[in-house]
CSV table of C-alpha atoms and ligand atoms in Angstrom, one decimal:
chain,number,residue,atom,x,y,z
A,1,MET,CA,-7.0,-16.9,-14.6
A,2,SER,CA,-6.6,-20.2,-12.7
A,3,ASP,CA,-8.9,-20.8,-9.8
A,4,VAL,CA,-6.7,-22.8,-7.5
A,5,GLU,CA,-9.2,-22.3,-4.6
A,6,ALA,CA,-12.0,-24.1,-6.4
A,7,THR,CA,-10.0,-27.3,-6.5
A,8,VAL,CA,-9.3,-27.4,-2.7
A,9,ALA,CA,-11.3,-30.1,-0.8
A,10,ARG,CA,-14.3,-28.6,1.0
A,11,ARG,CA,-14.0,-29.0,4.7
A,12,ALA,CA,-16.5,-28.0,7.4
A,13,ILE,CA,-16.7,-28.4,11.1
A,14,VAL,CA,-20.0,-28.4,13.1
A,15,ILE,CA,-19.8,-27.6,16.8
A,16,ASP,CA,-23.1,-28.2,18.6
A,17,ASP,CA,-24.1,-30.0,21.8
A,18,ASP,CA,-27.2,-31.6,20.1
A,19,ASP,CA,-26.2,-35.0,18.7
A,20,VAL,CA,-29.2,-35.1,16.4
A,21,ILE,CA,-28.1,-31.8,14.8
A,22,LEU,CA,-24.5,-33.1,14.5
A,23,LEU,CA,-25.7,-36.3,12.7
A,24,SER,CA,-28.0,-34.5,10.3
A,25,CYS,CA,-25.5,-31.8,9.5
A,26,ARG,CA,-22.9,-34.5,8.8
A,27,ARG,CA,-25.3,-36.4,6.4
A,28,ILE,CA,-26.4,-33.3,4.5
A,29,LEU,CA,-23.0,-31.8,4.2
A,30,GLU,CA,-21.2,-35.0,3.2
A,31,LYS,CA,-23.8,-35.5,0.5
A,32,ALA,CA,-23.1,-32.0,-0.7
A,33,GLY,CA,-19.4,-32.9,-1.1
A,34,TYR,CA,-17.9,-31.6,2.2
A,35,GLU,CA,-15.4,-33.4,4.5
A,36,VAL,CA,-17.1,-33.0,7.9
A,37,GLU,CA,-15.9,-32.9,11.5
A,38,THR,CA,-18.5,-32.9,14.2
A,39,CYS,CA,-17.9,-32.0,17.9
A,40,SER,CA,-20.3,-31.8,20.7
A,41,SER,CA,-18.5,-29.2,22.8
A,42,GLY,CA,-16.7,-25.9,22.2
A,43,LEU,CA,-13.4,-27.2,23.6
A,44,THR,CA,-13.1,-30.3,21.5
A,45,GLY,CA,-14.3,-28.2,18.5
A,46,LEU,CA,-11.4,-25.8,18.9
A,47,GLU,CA,-9.0,-28.7,19.1
A,48,ARG,CA,-10.3,-30.3,15.9
A,49,LEU,CA,-10.5,-27.0,14.1
A,50,ALA,CA,-6.8,-26.3,14.9
A,51,ALA,CA,-6.0,-29.8,13.6
A,52,CYS,CA,-8.1,-30.0,10.4
A,53,HIS,CA,-8.3,-26.4,9.2
A,54,PRO,CA,-11.8,-26.3,7.7
A,55,GLN,CA,-12.9,-23.4,5.6
A,56,ILE,CA,-16.3,-23.3,7.3
A,57,ALA,CA,-17.3,-23.6,11.0
A,58,PHE,CA,-20.9,-24.0,12.0
A,59,ILE,CA,-21.1,-23.0,15.7
A,60,ASP,CA,-24.1,-23.4,18.0
A,61,LEU,CA,-24.6,-20.2,20.0
A,62,LYS,CA,-26.0,-21.9,23.1
A,63,MET,CA,-23.7,-24.6,24.5
A,64,PRO,CA,-23.2,-25.5,28.2
A,65,GLU,CA,-19.4,-25.2,28.7
A,66,LEU,CA,-18.3,-22.4,26.4
A,67,ASP,CA,-21.0,-20.4,24.7
A,68,GLY,CA,-20.9,-19.9,20.9
A,69,ILE,CA,-19.7,-16.3,21.1
A,70,GLU,CA,-16.7,-17.3,23.2
A,71,VAL,CA,-16.0,-20.2,20.8
A,72,MET,CA,-16.1,-17.8,17.9
A,73,LYS,CA,-13.5,-15.5,19.6
A,74,ARG,CA,-11.2,-18.5,20.2
A,75,VAL,CA,-11.7,-19.7,16.6
A,76,ARG,CA,-10.5,-16.4,15.3
A,77,ALA,CA,-7.4,-16.6,17.4
A,78,ILE,CA,-6.6,-20.0,15.8
A,79,ASP,CA,-7.6,-19.2,12.2
A,80,GLN,CA,-8.4,-15.7,11.0
A,81,HIS,CA,-9.8,-16.9,7.7
A,82,VAL,CA,-12.3,-19.6,8.6
A,83,VAL,CA,-15.8,-18.5,7.6
A,84,ILE,CA,-18.2,-18.8,10.6
A,85,ALA,CA,-22.0,-19.5,10.4
A,86,VAL,CA,-23.9,-19.6,13.7
A,87,ILE,CA,-26.6,-22.1,14.5
A,88,THR,CA,-29.2,-21.1,17.0
A,89,GLY,CA,-32.6,-22.0,18.3
A,90,TYR,CA,-33.2,-18.4,19.4
A,91,ALA,CA,-33.4,-16.7,16.0
A,92,THR,CA,-33.9,-13.1,17.0
A,93,ILE,CA,-32.5,-10.1,15.3
A,94,SER,CA,-30.4,-9.2,18.3
A,95,THR,CA,-28.7,-12.6,18.5
A,96,ALA,CA,-27.9,-12.4,14.8
A,97,VAL,CA,-26.5,-8.9,15.3
A,98,ASP,CA,-24.3,-10.1,18.2
A,99,ALA,CA,-23.1,-13.0,16.3
A,100,MET,CA,-22.2,-10.9,13.2
A,101,LYS,CA,-20.4,-8.4,15.5
A,102,ALA,CA,-18.4,-11.3,16.9
A,103,GLY,CA,-17.3,-12.2,13.4
A,104,ALA,CA,-20.0,-14.6,12.0
A,105,TYR,CA,-20.6,-14.4,8.3
A,106,ASP,CA,-23.9,-16.2,8.2
A,107,PHE,CA,-26.8,-17.3,10.4
A,108,LEU,CA,-28.7,-20.7,10.5
A,109,PRO,CA,-31.9,-20.7,12.6
A,110,LYS,CA,-33.1,-24.0,14.0
A,111,PRO,CA,-35.0,-25.9,12.8
A,112,PHE,CA,-33.6,-25.9,9.3
A,113,THR,CA,-34.2,-27.9,6.2
A,114,PRO,CA,-31.4,-29.8,4.3
A,115,ASP,CA,-31.7,-27.2,1.5
A,116,GLU,CA,-31.2,-24.3,3.9
A,117,LEU,CA,-28.1,-25.8,5.4
A,118,ARG,CA,-26.7,-26.6,1.9
A,119,VAL,CA,-27.4,-23.0,0.7
A,120,ILE,CA,-25.6,-21.5,3.7
A,121,ALA,CA,-22.7,-23.9,3.4
A,122,ASN,CA,-22.2,-23.1,-0.2
A,123,ARG,CA,-22.5,-19.3,0.4
A,124,CYS,CA,-19.9,-19.5,3.1
A,125,HIS,CA,-17.6,-21.6,0.9
A,126,GLU,CA,-18.0,-19.1,-1.9
A,127,HIS,CA,-17.1,-16.3,0.5
A,128,TRP,CA,-14.0,-18.2,1.7
A,129,ARG,CA,-13.0,-19.0,-2.0
A,130,LEU,CA,-13.2,-15.3,-3.0
A,131,ALA,CA,-11.4,-14.1,0.1
A,132,GLU,CA,-8.7,-16.8,-0.3
A,133,ARG,CA,-8.3,-15.9,-4.0
A,134,SER,CA,-7.7,-12.2,-3.1
A,135,ARG,CA,-5.2,-13.2,-0.4
A,136,ARG,CA,-3.4,-15.3,-3.0
A,137,LEU,CA,-3.3,-12.5,-5.6
A,138,GLN,CA,-2.0,-10.1,-2.9
A,139,ARG,CA,0.8,-12.6,-2.0
A,140,GLU,CA,1.6,-13.0,-5.7
A,141,LYS,CA,1.7,-9.3,-6.2
A,142,GLU,CA,4.0,-8.8,-3.3
A,143,ALA,CA,6.3,-11.6,-4.5
A,144,PHE,CA,6.3,-10.1,-8.0
A,145,ALA,CA,7.2,-6.7,-6.7
A,146,ARG,CA,10.1,-8.2,-4.7
A,147,ARG,CA,11.3,-10.1,-7.8
A,148,CYS,CA,11.2,-6.8,-9.8
A,149,VAL,CA,13.3,-5.1,-7.2
A,150,THR,CA,15.9,-7.8,-7.5
A,151,ILE,CA,15.9,-7.9,-11.3
A,152,VAL,CA,15.9,-4.1,-11.7
A,153,SER,CA,18.7,-3.5,-9.1
A,154,HIS,CA,21.0,-6.3,-10.4
A,155,GLN,CA,20.3,-6.7,-14.1
A,156,LEU,CA,19.4,-3.1,-15.1
A,157,LYS,CA,20.8,-0.6,-12.6
A,158,SER,CA,24.4,-2.0,-12.5
A,159,PRO,CA,25.1,-2.0,-16.3
A,160,VAL,CA,23.5,1.4,-16.8
A,161,ALA,CA,25.6,2.8,-14.0
A,162,ALA,CA,28.7,1.2,-15.6
A,163,VAL,CA,28.1,2.7,-19.1
A,164,LYS,CA,27.4,6.1,-17.6
A,165,GLN,CA,30.7,5.9,-15.7
A,166,TYR,CA,32.7,5.0,-18.9
A,167,ILE,CA,31.2,8.0,-20.6
A,168,ASP,CA,31.9,10.3,-17.6
A,169,VAL,CA,35.5,9.2,-17.5
A,170,LEU,CA,35.9,9.5,-21.3
A,171,LEU,CA,34.5,13.1,-21.3
A,172,HIS,CA,36.5,14.0,-18.2
A,173,THR,CA,39.9,12.6,-19.2
A,174,SER,CA,39.9,12.7,-23.0
A,175,ARG,CA,37.6,15.5,-24.1
A,176,ALA,CA,40.4,17.4,-25.9
A,177,GLN,CA,41.4,14.4,-27.9
A,178,LEU,CA,37.8,13.5,-29.0
A,179,PRO,CA,36.6,14.8,-32.4
A,180,ASP,CA,34.3,17.8,-32.1
A,181,THR,CA,31.4,15.9,-33.6
A,182,VAL,CA,31.6,13.1,-31.0
A,183,VAL,CA,31.5,15.2,-27.8
A,184,PRO,CA,27.8,16.4,-28.2
A,185,TRP,CA,26.8,12.8,-28.9
A,186,LEU,CA,28.5,11.6,-25.7
A,187,GLU,CA,27.0,14.5,-23.7
A,188,ARG,CA,23.6,13.6,-25.1
A,189,SER,CA,24.1,9.9,-24.2
A,190,GLN,CA,25.3,11.0,-20.7
A,191,GLN,CA,22.0,13.0,-20.3
A,192,ARG,CA,19.9,10.1,-21.5
A,193,LEU,CA,21.6,7.7,-19.2
A,194,ASN,CA,21.0,10.1,-16.2
A,195,GLU,CA,17.3,10.1,-17.1
A,196,MET,CA,17.3,6.3,-17.3
A,197,MET,CA,19.1,6.1,-13.9
A,198,ALA,CA,16.5,8.4,-12.4
A,199,LEU,CA,13.7,6.3,-13.9
A,200,VAL,CA,15.2,3.1,-12.6
A,201,GLU,CA,15.7,4.7,-9.1
A,202,ASP,CA,12.0,5.9,-9.0
A,203,TRP,CA,10.7,2.6,-10.3
A,204,LEU,CA,12.7,0.8,-7.7
A,205,THR,CA,11.3,3.1,-5.0
A,206,LEU,CA,7.8,2.4,-6.2
A,207,ALA,CA,8.4,-1.4,-6.2
A,208,LYS,CA,9.8,-1.2,-2.7
A,209,ILE,CA,6.7,0.7,-1.5
A,210,GLU,CA,4.4,-1.8,-3.2
A,211,GLY,CA,6.4,-4.8,-1.8
A,212,GLY,CA,6.1,-3.4,1.7
A,213,ALA,CA,9.9,-2.8,2.0
A,214,LEU,CA,9.6,1.0,2.3
A,215,CYS,CA,7.4,3.0,4.6
A,216,GLN,CA,8.1,1.5,8.0
A,217,ARG,CA,5.1,2.8,10.0
A,218,ASP,CA,6.6,1.7,13.3
A,219,GLN,CA,9.7,3.9,12.7
A,220,CYS,CA,9.9,7.7,13.2
A,221,SER,CA,11.8,10.6,11.7
A,222,ASP,CA,12.9,14.1,12.5
A,223,LEU,CA,11.2,15.9,9.5
A,224,ALA,CA,13.0,19.3,10.2
A,225,ALA,CA,16.5,17.5,10.2
A,226,ILE,CA,15.6,15.8,6.9
A,227,ILE,CA,14.6,19.1,5.4
A,228,THR,CA,17.7,20.9,6.6
A,229,ALA,CA,19.9,18.2,5.2
A,230,HIS,CA,18.1,18.2,1.9
A,231,ILE,CA,18.2,22.0,1.5
A,232,LYS,CA,21.9,21.9,2.2
A,233,GLY,CA,22.4,19.5,-0.7
A,234,ALA,CA,20.0,21.4,-3.0
A,235,THR,CA,21.5,24.9,-2.5
A,236,ALA,CA,24.0,24.6,-5.4
A,237,THR,CA,21.3,23.4,-7.8
A,238,ALA,CA,18.9,26.2,-6.7
A,239,ALA,CA,21.7,28.8,-7.1
A,240,ALA,CA,22.6,27.4,-10.6
A,241,ALA,CA,18.9,27.8,-11.5
A,242,GLY,CA,18.8,31.3,-10.1
A,243,VAL,CA,16.2,30.3,-7.4
A,244,GLU,CA,16.3,31.4,-3.8
A,245,LEU,CA,15.7,28.6,-1.3
A,246,ARG,CA,14.2,29.5,2.1
A,247,SER,CA,13.0,27.6,5.0
A,248,GLU,CA,11.0,28.3,8.2
A,249,LEU,CA,11.1,25.3,10.6
A,250,VAL,CA,9.3,25.5,13.9
A,251,ALA,CA,11.6,24.3,16.7
A,252,ASN,CA,11.0,21.1,18.8
A,253,LEU,CA,8.4,19.5,16.4
A,254,PRO,CA,7.4,16.0,17.4
A,255,LEU,CA,8.8,13.1,15.3
A,256,VAL,CA,6.7,12.0,12.4
A,257,ARG,CA,5.6,8.5,11.6
A,258,GLY,CA,7.8,6.7,8.9
A,259,ASP,CA,11.4,5.9,8.3
A,260,ALA,CA,13.9,8.5,7.1
A,261,VAL,CA,14.2,7.0,3.6
A,262,ALA,CA,10.4,7.3,3.0
A,263,ILE,CA,10.1,10.8,4.5
A,264,GLY,CA,13.3,11.9,2.7
A,265,ALA,CA,11.8,10.8,-0.6
A,266,ILE,CA,8.7,13.1,0.0
A,267,VAL,CA,10.9,16.1,1.0
A,268,ALA,CA,13.3,15.6,-1.9
A,269,ASN,CA,10.6,15.2,-4.6
A,270,LEU,CA,8.7,18.3,-3.5
A,271,ILE,CA,11.7,20.6,-3.0
A,272,ASP,CA,13.5,19.4,-6.2
A,273,ASN,CA,10.3,20.0,-8.2
A,274,ALA,CA,9.8,23.5,-6.7
A,275,ILE,CA,13.3,24.3,-8.0
A,276,LYS,CA,13.0,22.5,-11.3
A,277,TYR,CA,9.6,24.1,-12.3
A,278,ASN,CA,10.7,27.6,-11.2
A,279,ARG,CA,12.1,30.5,-13.2
A,280,ARG,CA,15.3,32.6,-12.8
A,281,GLY,CA,14.9,35.1,-9.9
A,282,GLY,CA,12.2,32.9,-8.4
A,283,ARG,CA,11.8,31.6,-4.8
A,284,VAL,CA,11.1,28.4,-2.9
A,285,ASP,CA,9.7,28.5,0.6
A,286,VAL,CA,9.7,25.4,2.8
A,287,SER,CA,7.9,25.5,6.1
A,288,VAL,CA,6.8,23.0,8.8
A,289,ALA,CA,4.4,23.5,11.6
A,290,LEU,CA,2.4,21.4,14.1
A,291,ASP,CA,-1.3,21.0,13.0
A,292,GLY,CA,-3.3,19.1,15.6
A,293,ALA,CA,-1.9,15.5,15.8
A,294,ARG,CA,-0.1,16.0,12.5
A,295,VAL,CA,2.9,17.9,11.2
A,296,ARG,CA,2.2,20.1,8.1
A,297,LEU,CA,4.9,20.5,5.5
A,298,GLU,CA,4.5,23.2,2.9
A,299,VAL,CA,6.6,23.7,-0.2
A,300,SER,CA,5.7,26.8,-2.2
A,301,ASP,CA,7.3,28.1,-5.3
A,302,THR,CA,6.9,31.1,-7.6
A,303,GLY,CA,7.3,28.9,-10.7
A,304,ILE,CA,5.4,28.1,-13.8
A,305,GLY,CA,2.3,26.7,-11.9
A,306,ILE,CA,0.0,23.8,-13.0
A,307,PRO,CA,-3.2,24.4,-15.1
A,308,PRO,CA,-6.3,23.5,-13.0
A,309,GLU,CA,-7.4,20.8,-15.4
A,310,LYS,CA,-4.1,18.9,-15.0
A,311,GLN,CA,-4.0,19.0,-11.2
A,312,ALA,CA,-6.1,15.9,-10.6
A,313,GLN,CA,-3.7,13.7,-12.7
A,314,LEU,CA,-0.5,14.8,-11.0
A,315,PHE,CA,-0.3,11.8,-8.7
A,316,GLU,CA,-0.8,9.2,-11.5
A,317,ASP,CA,2.1,7.1,-12.7
A,318,PHE,CA,4.3,8.8,-15.3
A,319,TYR,CA,2.1,11.8,-15.6
A,320,ARG,CA,3.9,15.0,-16.7
A,321,ALA,CA,2.1,18.2,-17.5
A,322,GLN,CA,2.6,19.0,-21.2
A,323,GLN,CA,4.2,22.4,-20.7
A,324,VAL,CA,7.0,20.7,-18.8
A,325,GLU,CA,7.9,18.3,-21.6
A,326,ALA,CA,8.0,21.3,-24.0
A,327,ARG,CA,10.5,23.1,-21.7
A,328,ASP,CA,12.7,20.0,-21.7
A,329,VAL,CA,12.8,19.8,-17.9
A,330,PRO,CA,14.1,16.3,-17.0
A,331,GLY,CA,11.9,14.1,-15.0
A,332,THR,CA,10.2,10.7,-14.8
A,333,GLY,CA,6.6,11.6,-13.8
A,334,LEU,CA,6.9,9.2,-10.9
A,335,GLY,CA,8.0,11.6,-8.1
A,336,LEU,CA,4.5,12.7,-7.0
A,337,THR,CA,3.2,9.1,-7.4
A,338,ILE,CA,5.9,8.1,-4.9
A,339,CYS,CA,5.0,10.9,-2.5
A,340,LYS,CA,1.3,9.9,-2.6
A,341,LYS,CA,1.9,6.2,-2.1
A,342,ILE,CA,4.2,6.8,0.8
A,343,LEU,CA,1.7,9.1,2.4
A,344,ASP,CA,-1.2,6.6,1.8
A,345,GLU,CA,0.9,3.9,3.6
A,346,LEU,CA,1.7,6.2,6.5
A,347,GLY,CA,-1.8,7.6,6.9
A,348,GLY,CA,-0.8,11.1,5.7
A,349,ALA,CA,-2.2,13.3,2.9
A,350,ILE,CA,-1.1,15.6,0.2
A,351,GLU,CA,-2.8,18.6,-1.5
A,352,VAL,CA,-1.8,21.0,-4.3
A,353,ASP,CA,-2.8,24.6,-4.8
A,354,SER,CA,-1.5,26.1,-8.0
A,355,GLN,CA,-2.0,29.1,-10.3
A,356,PRO,CA,-0.4,28.9,-13.8
A,357,GLY,CA,2.2,31.6,-14.1
A,358,ASN,CA,2.2,32.4,-10.4
A,359,GLY,CA,3.4,29.3,-8.6
A,360,THR,CA,2.5,26.2,-6.7
A,361,ARG,CA,2.1,25.1,-3.1
A,362,PHE,CA,2.2,21.5,-2.0
A,363,SER,CA,0.8,20.8,1.5
A,364,VAL,CA,1.6,17.5,3.2
A,365,GLN,CA,0.1,16.2,6.4
A,366,LEU,CA,2.2,13.7,8.3
A,367,PRO,CA,0.9,11.9,11.4
A,368,CYS,CA,3.1,12.4,14.5
A,369,ALA,CA,4.8,9.2,15.7
A,370,VAL,CA,3.3,9.8,19.1
A,371,ALA,CA,0.3,12.2,19.4
A,372,PRO,CA,1.5,15.5,21.0
A,373,PRO,CA,-0.2,16.4,24.3
A,374,THR,CA,-1.8,19.5,22.8
A,375,ALA,CA,-3.4,17.4,20.1
A,376,ASN,CA,-5.5,15.5,22.6
A,377,ALA,CA,-6.4,18.6,24.6
A,378,GLY,CA,-7.5,20.4,21.4
A,379,GLY,CA,-9.4,17.3,20.1
B,1,ADP,P1,8.6,14.7,-12.7
B,1,ADP,O1,9.0,16.0,-12.0
B,1,ADP,O2,9.7,13.7,-12.6
B,1,ADP,O3,8.1,15.0,-14.0
B,1,ADP,P2,6.6,14.4,-10.7
B,1,ADP,O4,5.7,13.2,-10.4
B,1,ADP,O5,7.4,14.8,-9.6
B,1,ADP,O6,7.4,14.0,-11.9
B,1,ADP,O7,5.6,15.5,-11.1
B,1,ADP,C1,4.6,15.3,-12.1
B,1,ADP,C2,4.4,16.6,-12.9
B,1,ADP,O8,3.7,17.5,-12.0
B,1,ADP,C3,5.6,17.2,-13.4
B,1,ADP,O9,6.0,16.7,-14.6
B,1,ADP,C4,5.1,18.7,-13.6
B,1,ADP,O10,4.4,18.8,-14.8
B,1,ADP,C5,4.1,18.8,-12.4
B,1,ADP,N1,4.7,19.5,-11.2
B,1,ADP,C6,5.2,18.9,-10.1
B,1,ADP,N2,5.6,19.8,-9.2
B,1,ADP,C7,5.5,21.0,-9.8
B,1,ADP,C8,5.7,22.3,-9.4
B,1,ADP,N3,6.2,22.6,-8.2
B,1,ADP,N4,5.4,23.3,-10.3
B,1,ADP,C9,4.9,23.1,-11.5
B,1,ADP,N5,4.6,21.8,-11.9
B,1,ADP,C10,4.9,20.8,-11.1
């Protein structure tokens, strides 16, 4: 893997009211390969730092105009990533702790030897390099996720949808004219294309979550309304599967954190699974209630259940319990991954409780958009 950060010129700034310190720091650091700015006051130091963007700032804690802690605070407002080392003649544990609390990474007690300064400068630079590298990888990951979304939606989803539509039309309008041997092949193709569309949709949802385009934490949703709408849409599927779908929604629940698309994906995945992995004559119960500063959603079913040894893997990408594959239940193995990732983004949680042969209950905790008054009173 390329290490772009290692090739960037090393830049340091030294802010200290002692001219002798400034001069010796400049000599030592320049000899060690750094471009060095020196400033004898906090205010000029801040100006130069904003102009030359060093990776390291050495800041004296005791200066007449602005003290070092105040300079550090202002440095952070200008550049979040610069690595700060404090220089001080009062090398006590408590000054070191105060400096670290204010955001310093390292600590250089006066008087110091050239070697001590070089070691600290190199340690700070290494810290900056690793942090910068992880920021770059994160940016690349987000850009890749965004590119995937574009590629999948334009290059894959559209042609698959078009082929599926041709087959739908063919079967709908010309079934009687088609040879008997052809119809089952077309129906099988239709089913496989449906599976592929579901996979593309789920993958797209995951890429959107990872690219930060789904899960708007600053938005809020009416969970009960989302459940009611989904249940309405799922009633026919449940009836066809011989499953009774019931809900118990407490009135006037507070809004939950997260946009309707993200919350809708959780609700849809859990309710659809509870129907899919059920049996004829079975039941699905959906309930929501306030639980402290969170809203609890429970989806219980009387279906096939999940063996205890499989439960830990349920939230992994593409995981499907074997007995499901054997029953030929369609699915991508991404639904619960999507639920978990959305909940992680929103600060929620999900738990499963299941007994093979008896049924499964998924419990979801969703943070309220605004903490309900009783939540504060009750702790
Ligand atoms: P999919 O349903 O598309 O296979 P999910 O990620 O939604 O993928 O679920 C992963 C696996 O967890 C399923 O394949 C199934 O084995 C199991 N599972 C999920 N929900 C239930 C449930 N309500 N009852 C039994 N098994 C379930």
